[in-house]
mmCIF file of C-alpha atoms and ligand atoms in Angstrom:
data_model
loop_
_atom_site.group_PDB
_atom_site.id
_atom_site.type_symbol
_atom_site.label_atom_id
_atom_site.label_comp_id
_atom_site.label_asym_id
_atom_site.label_seq_id
_atom_site.Cartn_x
_atom_site.Cartn_y
_atom_site.Cartn_z
ATOM 1 C CA UNK A 660 77.495 84.038 227.114
ATOM 2 C CA UNK A 661 78.297 80.779 228.814
ATOM 3 C CA UNK A 662 76.756 77.941 230.770
ATOM 4 C CA UNK A 663 78.006 78.055 234.300
ATOM 5 C CA UNK A 664 76.147 75.068 235.669
ATOM 6 C CA UNK A 665 74.193 72.301 234.025
ATOM 7 C CA UNK A 666 71.824 69.912 235.800
ATOM 8 C CA UNK A 667 70.447 66.814 234.123
ATOM 9 C CA UNK A 668 67.989 64.425 235.657
ATOM 10 C CA UNK A 669 66.598 61.422 233.805
ATOM 11 C CA UNK A 670 67.704 63.017 230.562
ATOM 12 C CA UNK A 671 68.773 60.372 227.992
ATOM 13 C CA UNK A 672 71.359 58.137 229.715
ATOM 14 C CA UNK A 673 71.936 60.574 232.615
ATOM 15 C CA UNK A 674 70.119 59.720 235.837
ATOM 16 C CA UNK A 675 71.382 62.616 237.930
ATOM 17 C CA UNK A 676 74.250 64.818 236.826
ATOM 18 C CA UNK A 677 75.484 68.184 237.986
ATOM 19 C CA UNK A 678 78.195 69.814 235.941
ATOM 20 C CA UNK A 679 80.034 73.033 236.719
ATOM 21 C CA UNK A 680 81.574 74.558 233.629
ATOM 22 C CA UNK A 681 84.027 77.373 233.067
ATOM 23 C CA UNK A 682 84.445 79.956 230.357
ATOM 24 C CA UNK A 683 86.667 78.896 227.481
ATOM 25 C CA UNK A 684 87.004 75.454 225.965
ATOM 26 C CA UNK A 685 85.904 72.293 227.747
ATOM 27 C CA UNK A 686 86.824 68.940 226.317
ATOM 28 C CA UNK A 687 84.446 66.026 226.978
ATOM 29 C CA UNK A 688 86.185 62.736 226.373
ATOM 30 C CA UNK A 689 84.736 59.258 226.440
ATOM 31 C CA UNK A 690 84.153 56.058 224.517
ATOM 32 C CA UNK A 691 81.265 55.516 222.149
ATOM 33 C CA UNK A 692 77.728 55.545 223.578
ATOM 34 C CA UNK A 693 78.722 57.058 226.933
ATOM 35 C CA UNK A 694 76.668 60.248 226.719
ATOM 36 C CA UNK A 695 78.830 62.864 224.996
ATOM 37 C CA UNK A 696 76.339 63.783 222.303
ATOM 38 C CA UNK A 697 73.508 63.557 224.822
ATOM 39 C CA UNK A 698 75.166 66.294 226.860
ATOM 40 C CA UNK A 699 75.421 68.641 223.880
ATOM 41 C CA UNK A 700 71.835 67.769 222.985
ATOM 42 C CA UNK A 701 70.854 69.005 226.462
ATOM 43 C CA UNK A 702 72.587 72.346 225.865
ATOM 44 C CA UNK A 703 70.917 72.660 222.452
ATOM 45 C CA UNK A 704 67.558 71.873 224.066
ATOM 46 C CA UNK A 705 68.003 74.757 226.506
ATOM 47 C CA UNK A 706 68.773 77.167 223.669
ATOM 48 C CA UNK A 707 66.009 76.101 221.293
ATOM 49 C CA UNK A 708 63.566 74.116 223.518
ATOM 50 C CA UNK A 709 63.877 71.414 220.860
ATOM 51 C CA UNK A 710 66.045 68.336 220.623
ATOM 52 C CA UNK A 711 68.722 68.381 217.973
ATOM 53 C CA UNK A 712 67.932 64.789 216.999
ATOM 54 C CA UNK A 713 64.993 63.162 218.803
ATOM 55 C CA UNK A 714 61.898 62.281 216.796
ATOM 56 C CA UNK A 715 59.691 62.649 219.855
ATOM 57 C CA UNK A 716 60.357 64.322 223.171
ATOM 58 C CA UNK A 717 59.446 61.168 225.065
ATOM 59 C CA UNK A 718 62.724 59.695 223.779
ATOM 60 C CA UNK A 719 64.603 62.117 225.987
ATOM 61 C CA UNK A 720 63.358 60.564 229.235
ATOM 62 C CA UNK A 721 65.709 58.000 230.740
ATOM 63 C CA UNK A 722 64.390 54.503 230.064
ATOM 64 C CA UNK A 723 64.795 53.565 233.730
ATOM 65 C CA UNK A 724 62.449 56.403 234.692
ATOM 66 C CA UNK A 725 59.642 55.249 232.409
ATOM 67 C CA UNK A 726 58.276 52.933 235.070
ATOM 68 C CA UNK A 727 58.093 55.775 237.619
ATOM 69 C CA UNK A 728 54.555 56.868 238.532
ATOM 70 C CA UNK A 729 55.414 60.194 236.855
ATOM 71 C CA UNK A 730 58.399 59.896 234.492
ATOM 72 C CA UNK A 731 60.099 63.283 234.198
ATOM 73 C CA UNK A 732 63.274 64.418 232.470
ATOM 74 C CA UNK A 733 64.673 67.767 233.501
ATOM 75 C CA UNK A 734 67.469 69.868 232.064
ATOM 76 C CA UNK A 735 68.381 73.107 233.782
ATOM 77 C CA UNK A 736 71.215 75.566 233.428
ATOM 78 C CA UNK A 737 72.579 78.663 235.029
ATOM 79 C CA UNK A 738 73.630 80.973 232.212
ATOM 80 C CA UNK A 739 75.993 83.927 232.463
ATOM 81 C CA UNK A 740 75.198 86.623 229.899
ATOM 82 C CA UNK A 741 76.043 90.225 229.134
ATOM 83 C CA UNK A 742 72.443 91.010 230.080
ATOM 84 C CA UNK A 743 72.884 89.307 233.445
ATOM 85 C CA UNK A 744 72.521 85.749 234.733
ATOM 86 C CA UNK A 745 69.545 83.557 234.030
ATOM 87 C CA UNK A 746 68.254 80.094 234.882
ATOM 88 C CA UNK A 747 66.531 78.091 232.171
ATOM 89 C CA UNK A 748 64.687 74.831 232.742
ATOM 90 C CA UNK A 749 63.120 72.353 230.345
ATOM 91 C CA UNK A 750 60.922 69.711 231.925
ATOM 92 C CA UNK A 751 59.590 66.793 229.907
ATOM 93 C CA UNK A 752 56.858 64.777 231.556
ATOM 94 C CA UNK A 753 55.967 61.418 230.070
ATOM 95 C CA UNK A 754 53.105 59.060 230.604
ATOM 96 C CA UNK A 755 54.122 56.019 232.677
ATOM 97 C CA UNK A 756 55.018 53.208 230.269
ATOM 98 C CA UNK A 757 56.255 50.331 232.396
ATOM 99 C CA UNK A 758 59.264 48.977 230.542
ATOM 100 C CA UNK A 759 58.041 50.056 227.111
ATOM 101 C CA UNK A 760 60.591 52.406 225.498
ATOM 102 C CA UNK A 761 58.958 53.287 222.233
ATOM 103 C CA UNK A 762 56.799 56.345 221.590
ATOM 104 C CA UNK A 763 56.286 57.683 225.068
ATOM 105 C CA UNK A 764 53.711 60.489 224.924
ATOM 106 C CA UNK A 765 55.216 63.500 226.634
ATOM 107 C CA UNK A 766 54.514 67.138 227.351
ATOM 108 C CA UNK A 767 57.019 69.914 227.873
ATOM 109 C CA UNK A 768 57.153 72.756 230.341
ATOM 110 C CA UNK A 769 59.582 75.647 230.332
ATOM 111 C CA UNK A 770 60.755 77.963 233.072
ATOM 112 C CA UNK A 771 63.002 80.983 233.240
ATOM 113 C CA UNK A 772 64.249 81.909 236.698
ATOM 114 C CA UNK A 773 61.677 79.522 238.120
ATOM 115 C CA UNK A 774 58.719 81.185 236.382
ATOM 116 C CA UNK A 775 56.701 79.219 233.778
ATOM 117 C CA UNK A 776 57.225 80.664 230.296
ATOM 118 C CA UNK A 777 56.010 80.128 226.771
ATOM 119 C CA UNK A 778 58.329 78.807 224.111
ATOM 120 C CA UNK A 779 58.693 82.177 222.368
ATOM 121 C CA UNK A 780 59.910 83.699 225.651
ATOM 122 C CA UNK A 781 62.539 81.011 226.191
ATOM 123 C CA UNK A 782 64.066 80.294 222.801
ATOM 124 C CA UNK A 783 67.214 82.346 222.337
ATOM 125 C CA UNK A 784 67.635 83.364 225.983
ATOM 126 C CA UNK A 785 70.622 81.065 225.636
ATOM 127 C CA UNK A 786 72.053 81.044 222.113
ATOM 128 C CA UNK A 787 74.027 78.071 220.862
ATOM 129 C CA UNK A 788 75.464 76.714 217.641
ATOM 130 C CA UNK A 789 75.775 72.968 217.301
ATOM 131 C CA UNK A 790 78.397 71.518 214.963
ATOM 132 C CA UNK A 791 77.756 67.842 214.328
ATOM 133 C CA UNK A 792 78.985 65.105 212.058
ATOM 134 C CA UNK A 793 75.558 65.160 210.383
ATOM 135 C CA UNK A 794 76.258 68.676 209.135
ATOM 136 C CA UNK A 795 77.372 67.356 205.756
ATOM 137 C CA UNK A 796 73.639 67.051 205.122
ATOM 138 C CA UNK A 797 73.630 70.842 204.925
ATOM 139 C CA UNK A 798 75.506 70.505 201.663
ATOM 140 C CA UNK A 799 74.291 67.236 200.161
ATOM 141 C CA UNK A 800 70.957 66.707 201.922
ATOM 142 C CA UNK A 801 67.437 67.829 201.074
ATOM 143 C CA UNK A 802 66.460 71.543 201.006
ATOM 144 C CA UNK A 803 64.665 70.993 204.337
ATOM 145 C CA UNK A 804 68.095 70.630 205.997
ATOM 146 C CA UNK A 805 69.123 74.065 204.773
ATOM 147 C CA UNK A 806 65.805 75.617 205.782
ATOM 148 C CA UNK A 807 66.267 74.121 209.234
ATOM 149 C CA UNK A 808 69.728 75.667 209.398
ATOM 150 C CA UNK A 809 68.198 79.099 208.827
ATOM 151 C CA UNK A 810 65.165 78.465 211.023
ATOM 152 C CA UNK A 811 67.070 77.251 214.085
ATOM 153 C CA UNK A 812 69.377 80.253 213.863
ATOM 154 C CA UNK A 813 66.721 82.898 213.230
ATOM 155 C CA UNK A 814 64.366 81.494 215.866
ATOM 156 C CA UNK A 815 67.055 81.938 218.490
ATOM 157 C CA UNK A 816 67.663 85.501 217.368
ATOM 158 C CA UNK A 817 64.057 86.643 217.050
ATOM 159 C CA UNK A 818 61.003 85.355 218.886
ATOM 160 C CA UNK A 819 58.807 86.923 216.170
ATOM 161 C CA UNK A 820 60.476 84.752 213.544
ATOM 162 C CA UNK A 821 59.706 81.597 215.481
ATOM 163 C CA UNK A 822 56.095 82.614 215.985
ATOM 164 C CA UNK A 823 55.722 83.385 212.256
ATOM 165 C CA UNK A 824 57.329 80.041 211.413
ATOM 166 C CA UNK A 825 54.903 78.095 213.570
ATOM 167 C CA UNK A 826 51.866 79.960 212.302
ATOM 168 C CA UNK A 827 53.054 79.648 208.732
ATOM 169 C CA UNK A 828 53.416 75.854 209.133
ATOM 170 C CA UNK A 829 49.857 75.579 210.401
ATOM 171 C CA UNK A 830 48.512 77.757 207.594
ATOM 172 C CA UNK A 831 50.216 75.599 204.958
ATOM 173 C CA UNK A 832 48.663 72.440 206.475
ATOM 174 C CA UNK A 833 45.241 74.039 206.555
ATOM 175 C CA UNK A 834 45.570 75.353 203.031
ATOM 176 C CA UNK A 835 46.651 71.908 201.828
ATOM 177 C CA UNK A 836 43.652 70.306 203.539
ATOM 178 C CA UNK A 837 41.411 72.825 201.796
ATOM 179 C CA UNK A 838 43.066 72.076 198.436
ATOM 180 C CA UNK A 839 42.070 68.437 198.932
ATOM 181 C CA UNK A 840 38.489 69.391 199.707
ATOM 182 C CA UNK A 841 38.390 71.593 196.600
ATOM 183 C CA UNK A 842 39.744 68.690 194.548
ATOM 184 C CA UNK A 843 36.954 66.459 195.734
ATOM 185 C CA UNK A 844 34.296 69.134 195.227
ATOM 186 C CA UNK A 845 33.603 69.656 198.947
ATOM 187 C CA UNK A 846 34.824 73.266 198.967
ATOM 188 C CA UNK A 847 34.990 76.217 196.585
ATOM 189 C CA UNK A 848 38.290 77.681 195.272
ATOM 190 C CA UNK A 849 37.481 81.162 196.602
ATOM 191 C CA UNK A 850 37.763 79.779 200.132
ATOM 192 C CA UNK A 851 41.506 79.883 199.441
ATOM 193 C CA UNK A 852 41.497 83.698 199.549
ATOM 194 C CA UNK A 853 41.600 83.789 203.331
ATOM 195 C CA UNK A 854 44.413 81.255 203.627
ATOM 196 C CA UNK A 855 46.416 82.966 200.885
ATOM 197 C CA UNK A 856 46.305 86.175 202.914
ATOM 198 C CA UNK A 857 47.463 84.389 206.058
ATOM 199 C CA UNK A 858 50.172 82.538 204.206
ATOM 200 C CA UNK A 859 51.465 85.705 202.548
ATOM 201 C CA UNK A 860 51.531 87.599 205.851
ATOM 202 C CA UNK A 861 53.546 85.058 207.843
ATOM 203 C CA UNK A 862 55.500 83.951 204.780
ATOM 204 C CA UNK A 863 56.705 87.507 204.146
ATOM 205 C CA UNK A 864 58.313 87.578 207.604
ATOM 206 C CA UNK A 865 60.168 84.352 206.855
ATOM 207 C CA UNK A 866 61.337 85.349 203.379
ATOM 208 C CA UNK A 867 62.413 88.821 204.489
ATOM 209 C CA UNK A 868 64.424 87.591 207.462
ATOM 210 C CA UNK A 869 65.970 84.717 205.562
ATOM 211 C CA UNK A 870 67.028 86.974 202.703
ATOM 212 C CA UNK A 871 68.666 89.416 205.078
ATOM 213 C CA UNK A 872 70.408 86.699 207.085
ATOM 214 C CA UNK A 873 71.770 84.884 204.047
ATOM 215 C CA UNK A 874 73.324 88.054 202.735
ATOM 216 C CA UNK A 875 75.367 88.409 205.922
ATOM 217 C CA UNK A 876 75.996 84.666 206.232
ATOM 218 C CA UNK A 877 77.404 84.532 202.718
ATOM 219 C CA UNK A 878 80.220 86.907 203.629
ATOM 220 C CA UNK A 879 81.037 85.085 206.865
ATOM 221 C CA UNK A 880 80.924 81.681 205.163
ATOM 222 C CA UNK A 881 83.179 82.788 202.311
ATOM 223 C CA UNK A 882 85.733 84.105 204.757
ATOM 224 C CA UNK A 883 85.605 81.056 207.020
ATOM 225 C CA UNK A 884 85.908 78.749 204.065
ATOM 226 C CA UNK A 885 88.925 80.581 202.701
ATOM 227 C CA UNK A 886 90.658 80.147 206.042
ATOM 228 C CA UNK A 887 89.764 76.469 206.259
ATOM 229 C CA UNK A 888 90.914 75.740 202.717
ATOM 230 C CA UNK A 889 94.064 77.862 202.867
ATOM 231 C CA UNK A 890 92.640 80.234 200.246
ATOM 232 C CA UNK A 891 92.340 77.534 197.610
ATOM 233 C CA UNK A 892 88.557 77.382 197.414
ATOM 234 C CA UNK A 893 85.707 79.837 197.092
ATOM 235 C CA UNK A 894 82.393 79.122 198.817
ATOM 236 C CA UNK A 895 79.338 81.098 197.707
ATOM 237 C CA UNK A 896 75.909 80.755 199.258
ATOM 238 C CA UNK A 897 72.766 82.508 198.146
ATOM 239 C CA UNK A 898 69.117 82.401 199.004
ATOM 240 C CA UNK A 899 66.729 80.809 196.577
ATOM 241 C CA UNK A 900 63.188 81.660 197.666
ATOM 242 C CA UNK A 901 60.297 79.737 196.103
ATOM 243 C CA UNK A 902 58.694 82.932 195.009
ATOM 244 C CA UNK A 903 58.564 83.747 191.344
ATOM 245 C CA UNK A 904 58.968 87.335 190.312
ATOM 246 C CA UNK A 905 60.215 88.724 193.635
ATOM 247 C CA UNK A 906 63.207 90.968 193.182
ATOM 248 C CA UNK A 907 63.473 92.515 196.628
ATOM 249 C CA UNK A 908 61.781 95.309 198.485
ATOM 250 C CA UNK A 909 60.155 95.669 201.884
ATOM 251 C CA UNK A 910 57.499 93.664 203.684
ATOM 252 C CA UNK A 911 54.587 95.136 201.702
ATOM 253 C CA UNK A 912 56.181 94.181 198.402
ATOM 254 C CA UNK A 913 56.866 90.706 199.752
ATOM 255 C CA UNK A 914 53.296 90.177 200.907
ATOM 256 C CA UNK A 915 52.062 91.349 197.504
ATOM 257 C CA UNK A 916 54.512 89.095 195.652
ATOM 258 C CA UNK A 917 53.485 86.067 197.732
ATOM 259 C CA UNK A 918 49.787 86.756 197.182
ATOM 260 C CA UNK A 919 50.336 87.117 193.476
ATOM 261 C CA UNK A 920 52.380 83.928 193.243
ATOM 262 C CA UNK A 921 49.711 82.023 195.182
ATOM 263 C CA UNK A 922 46.964 83.391 192.943
ATOM 264 C CA UNK A 923 48.742 82.546 189.720
ATOM 265 C CA UNK A 924 49.639 79.072 191.017
ATOM 266 C CA UNK A 925 46.167 78.339 192.330
ATOM 267 C CA UNK A 926 45.053 75.930 189.597
ATOM 268 C CA UNK A 927 48.364 74.095 189.798
ATOM 269 C CA UNK A 928 48.049 73.827 193.606
ATOM 270 C CA UNK A 929 44.484 72.509 193.339
ATOM 271 C CA UNK A 930 45.672 69.919 190.825
ATOM 272 C CA UNK A 931 48.587 68.870 193.029
ATOM 273 C CA UNK A 932 46.647 69.060 196.303
ATOM 274 C CA UNK A 933 49.606 70.857 197.918
ATOM 275 C CA UNK A 934 50.893 74.410 198.163
ATOM 276 C CA UNK A 935 53.837 74.671 195.788
ATOM 277 C CA UNK A 936 54.746 78.326 196.388
ATOM 278 C CA UNK A 937 56.192 79.868 199.523
ATOM 279 C CA UNK A 938 59.049 79.699 202.011
ATOM 280 C CA UNK A 939 58.292 76.082 203.005
ATOM 281 C CA UNK A 940 59.895 75.242 199.631
ATOM 282 C CA UNK A 941 62.894 77.625 199.870
ATOM 283 C CA UNK A 942 66.469 76.530 199.467
ATOM 284 C CA UNK A 943 70.003 77.797 199.791
ATOM 285 C CA UNK A 944 72.245 77.548 196.754
ATOM 286 C CA UNK A 945 75.744 76.479 197.685
ATOM 287 C CA UNK A 946 78.518 76.811 195.145
ATOM 288 C CA UNK A 947 82.092 75.704 195.542
ATOM 289 C CA UNK A 948 84.449 77.297 193.047
ATOM 290 C CA UNK A 949 81.401 78.188 190.985
ATOM 291 C CA UNK A 950 79.794 74.741 190.770
ATOM 292 C CA UNK A 951 76.969 73.167 192.801
ATOM 293 C CA UNK A 952 78.514 71.705 195.939
ATOM 294 C CA UNK A 953 75.719 69.134 196.349
ATOM 295 C CA UNK A 954 76.617 67.539 193.014
ATOM 296 C CA UNK A 955 80.339 67.985 192.730
ATOM 297 C CA UNK A 956 81.989 68.421 196.127
ATOM 298 C CA UNK A 957 84.136 65.614 197.498
ATOM 299 C CA UNK A 958 83.380 64.347 201.007
ATOM 300 C CA UNK A 959 86.215 66.415 202.406
ATOM 301 C CA UNK A 960 85.006 69.514 200.585
ATOM 302 C CA UNK A 961 81.460 68.956 201.875
ATOM 303 C CA UNK A 962 82.780 68.666 205.390
ATOM 304 C CA UNK A 963 84.749 71.894 205.072
ATOM 305 C CA UNK A 964 81.836 73.756 203.524
ATOM 306 C CA UNK A 965 79.510 72.540 206.292
ATOM 307 C CA UNK A 966 81.993 73.714 208.892
ATOM 308 C CA UNK A 967 82.151 77.119 207.193
ATOM 309 C CA UNK A 968 78.341 77.361 207.337
ATOM 310 C CA UNK A 969 78.372 76.652 211.071
ATOM 311 C CA UNK A 970 81.142 79.171 211.716
ATOM 312 C CA UNK A 971 79.147 81.698 209.698
ATOM 313 C CA UNK A 972 76.085 80.916 211.813
ATOM 314 C CA UNK A 973 78.030 81.542 215.013
ATOM 315 C CA UNK A 974 79.423 84.848 213.708
ATOM 316 C CA UNK A 975 76.019 85.997 212.504
ATOM 317 C CA UNK A 976 74.477 85.177 215.867
ATOM 318 C CA UNK A 977 77.236 87.045 217.656
ATOM 319 C CA UNK A 978 76.670 90.121 215.445
ATOM 320 C CA UNK A 979 72.890 90.091 215.812
ATOM 321 C CA UNK A 980 72.674 89.428 219.515
ATOM 322 C CA UNK A 981 75.461 91.523 220.955
ATOM 323 C CA UNK A 982 76.485 88.457 222.911
ATOM 324 C CA UNK A 983 78.394 85.358 221.867
ATOM 325 C CA UNK A 984 76.664 82.016 221.337
ATOM 326 C CA UNK A 985 77.874 78.928 223.150
ATOM 327 C CA UNK A 986 79.681 76.775 220.605
ATOM 328 C CA UNK A 987 78.991 73.037 220.729
ATOM 329 C CA UNK A 988 81.363 70.853 218.702
ATOM 330 C CA UNK A 989 80.109 67.278 218.595
ATOM 331 C CA UNK A 990 82.820 64.975 217.389
ATOM 332 C CA UNK A 991 83.713 67.166 214.434
ATOM 333 C CA UNK A 992 87.420 67.654 215.008
ATOM 334 C CA UNK A 993 88.335 63.997 214.632
ATOM 335 C CA UNK A 994 87.080 64.050 211.049
ATOM 336 C CA UNK A 995 89.298 66.909 209.964
ATOM 337 C CA UNK A 996 92.829 66.804 208.694
ATOM 338 C CA UNK A 997 95.577 68.526 210.646
ATOM 339 C CA UNK A 998 95.420 71.868 208.829
ATOM 340 C CA UNK A 999 91.661 72.208 209.046
ATOM 341 C CA UNK A 1000 91.677 71.154 212.668
ATOM 342 C CA UNK A 1001 94.242 73.804 213.404
ATOM 343 C CA UNK A 1002 92.169 76.395 211.549
ATOM 344 C CA UNK A 1003 89.089 75.518 213.615
ATOM 345 C CA UNK A 1004 90.949 75.393 216.898
ATOM 346 C CA UNK A 1005 92.608 78.734 216.237
ATOM 347 C CA UNK A 1006 89.170 80.356 216.052
ATOM 348 C CA UNK A 1007 88.116 79.009 219.449
ATOM 349 C CA UNK A 1008 89.479 81.963 221.351
ATOM 350 C CA UNK A 1009 86.742 84.129 219.858
ATOM 351 C CA UNK A 1010 83.944 82.481 221.825
ATOM 352 C CA UNK A 1011 83.007 82.699 225.472
ATOM 353 C CA UNK A 1012 82.505 78.974 225.796
ATOM 354 C CA UNK A 1013 83.112 75.946 223.601
ATOM 355 C CA UNK A 1014 82.074 72.427 224.535
ATOM 356 C CA UNK A 1015 83.985 69.879 222.475
ATOM 357 C CA UNK A 1016 83.243 66.162 222.505
ATOM 358 C CA UNK A 1017 85.652 63.578 221.304
ATOM 359 C CA UNK A 1018 85.882 59.804 221.406
ATOM 360 C CA UNK A 1019 88.724 58.210 223.300
ATOM 361 C CA UNK A 1020 91.982 58.086 221.507
ATOM 362 C CA UNK A 1021 91.546 61.203 219.380
ATOM 363 C CA UNK A 1022 94.437 63.528 219.732
ATOM 364 C CA UNK A 1023 94.258 67.265 219.686
ATOM 365 C CA UNK A 1024 97.882 68.063 220.266
ATOM 366 C CA UNK A 1025 97.831 70.758 217.633
ATOM 367 C CA UNK A 1026 96.285 73.932 218.801
ATOM 368 C CA UNK A 1027 94.064 73.003 221.735
ATOM 369 C CA UNK A 1028 94.474 75.820 224.236
ATOM 370 C CA UNK A 1029 96.294 74.701 227.334
ATOM 371 C CA UNK A 1030 93.520 76.254 229.385
ATOM 372 C CA UNK A 1031 90.919 73.681 228.242
ATOM 373 C CA UNK A 1032 89.059 71.955 231.050
ATOM 374 C CA UNK A 1033 88.886 68.199 230.522
ATOM 375 C CA UNK A 1034 86.035 65.917 231.580
ATOM 376 C CA UNK A 1035 85.500 62.198 231.278
ATOM 377 C CA UNK A 1036 82.104 60.975 230.151
ATOM 378 C CA UNK A 1037 81.341 57.415 231.155
ATOM 379 C CA UNK A 1038 78.011 55.576 231.175
ATOM 380 C CA UNK A 1039 75.940 58.645 231.905
ATOM 381 C CA UNK A 1040 78.297 60.286 234.382
ATOM 382 C CA UNK A 1041 80.694 63.157 233.910
ATOM 383 C CA UNK A 1042 83.759 63.820 235.995
ATOM 384 C CA UNK A 1043 86.653 66.231 235.766
ATOM 385 C CA UNK A 1044 89.613 64.315 234.341
HETATM 386 P P1 ATP B 2128 79.603 58.334 220.202
HETATM 387 O O1 ATP B 2128 81.054 58.508 220.511
HETATM 388 O O2 ATP B 2128 79.336 56.992 219.609
HETATM 389 O O3 ATP B 2128 78.998 59.453 219.444
HETATM 390 P P2 ATP B 2128 78.237 59.334 222.585
HETATM 391 O O4 ATP B 2128 79.022 59.330 223.856
HETATM 392 O O5 ATP B 2128 78.075 60.605 221.877
HETATM 393 O O6 ATP B 2128 78.854 58.213 221.637
HETATM 394 P P3 ATP B 2128 75.415 59.383 222.991
HETATM 395 O O7 ATP B 2128 74.871 59.628 221.641
HETATM 396 O O8 ATP B 2128 75.485 60.521 223.919
HETATM 397 O O9 ATP B 2128 76.831 58.682 222.895
HETATM 398 O O10 ATP B 2128 74.505 58.224 223.591
HETATM 399 C C1 ATP B 2128 74.879 57.461 224.693
HETATM 400 C C2 ATP B 2128 73.863 56.376 224.950
HETATM 401 O O11 ATP B 2128 72.653 56.936 225.436
HETATM 402 C C3 ATP B 2128 73.465 55.472 223.788
HETATM 403 O O12 ATP B 2128 73.992 54.195 223.978
HETATM 404 C C4 ATP B 2128 71.949 55.414 223.855
HETATM 405 O O13 ATP B 2128 71.471 54.095 223.756
HETATM 406 C C5 ATP B 2128 71.660 55.970 225.244
HETATM 407 N N1 ATP B 2128 70.335 56.571 225.343
HETATM 408 C C6 ATP B 2128 69.696 57.349 224.432
HETATM 409 N N2 ATP B 2128 68.479 57.701 224.880
HETATM 410 C C7 ATP B 2128 68.339 57.138 226.088
HETATM 411 C C8 ATP B 2128 67.299 57.123 227.061
HETATM 412 N N3 ATP B 2128 66.143 57.782 226.855
HETATM 413 N N4 ATP B 2128 67.505 56.432 228.207
HETATM 414 C C9 ATP B 2128 68.658 55.769 228.427
HETATM 415 N N5 ATP B 2128 69.657 55.737 227.545
HETATM 416 C C10 ATP B 2128 69.522 56.403 226.394
HETATM 417 MG MG1 MG B 2129 78.196 61.150 219.877
#
């Protein structure tokens, strides 16, 4: 699939921008702080309904619009897909703040083809994979980074996954609150039974889908990494669920295993005041040539492994969806050496659309298809170069 037209109004540093895009690669060039990453953030927002980097959605509204009687940021796109065209809109309405920029309370509305829709009906209508310079965190960062990697991907592929994820998150918070009340004698331990059932039900969906996805991702990542490292390195990823004693099986077995793990960890959880078992504590194990990448990989190796994980994500999404995700490359090529850059660029032909940002002065002489459209990004405006 591909984005045919993108409209931004009061989104980040864009006041009013219309952009017509083509299939194939588009190169977005500009100096620092001109709006390149903001543009890719807009595309990511349309795919996931979430920002790739904002803490709060109010941040997305252009500062100059905050003094409007009704500050509104809007991102809309016309998408071409195998299943037919579609218009997606994300509208973020903030409370008027005068000139105050910090912490603008905001609410979000979503529309598909002009009709208001719920989040679960919008996420994944457009699928996208964002490669960013922060991706090294996938290798060396906290387990939450790797869970997010899986969650963002699976949410786009399956609305039911996203719903289970949201419900699961709420159940964990409620269970933790109850653990505190039990600690202080305000509640009885058997009140946990209900929450354990809820947690096991939604948790089983997450564990099952993650396990299945990682199996396929592992193969894609190994292959991508071999190509990027000229067959000198072996990347292995595996799923490490926080679920003792589970050795596989279907949903029923998973629910039972989660319930059992919660029951046997109950005293420990009450003591800690937090839920220590379940997919909110999962991780991915990443090995490079047999050793833990987080501990032993060099910066260059981390970068290559992170790139392989993103390429694997894109391939997995393409396989699962029967349509190709839009590939968003934010500033990643400039960090790679010539050989790796060539390896990445040579894979670009596989995708329907690739949006590549790059700061001024970077050179992509090797391998950039001659057909790439080139745009200049300058102070919140975009023009064909
Ligand atoms: P770099 O090459 O350094 O990555 P970039 O072109 O990717 O630069 P962006 O991250 O897109 O830059 O950000 C461009 C500018 O947008 C920043 O200077 C930032 O201050 C500004 N900006 C961010 N949020 C808002 C907002 N809500 N209103 C106005 N400007 C904003
Ligand atoms: Mg940037």
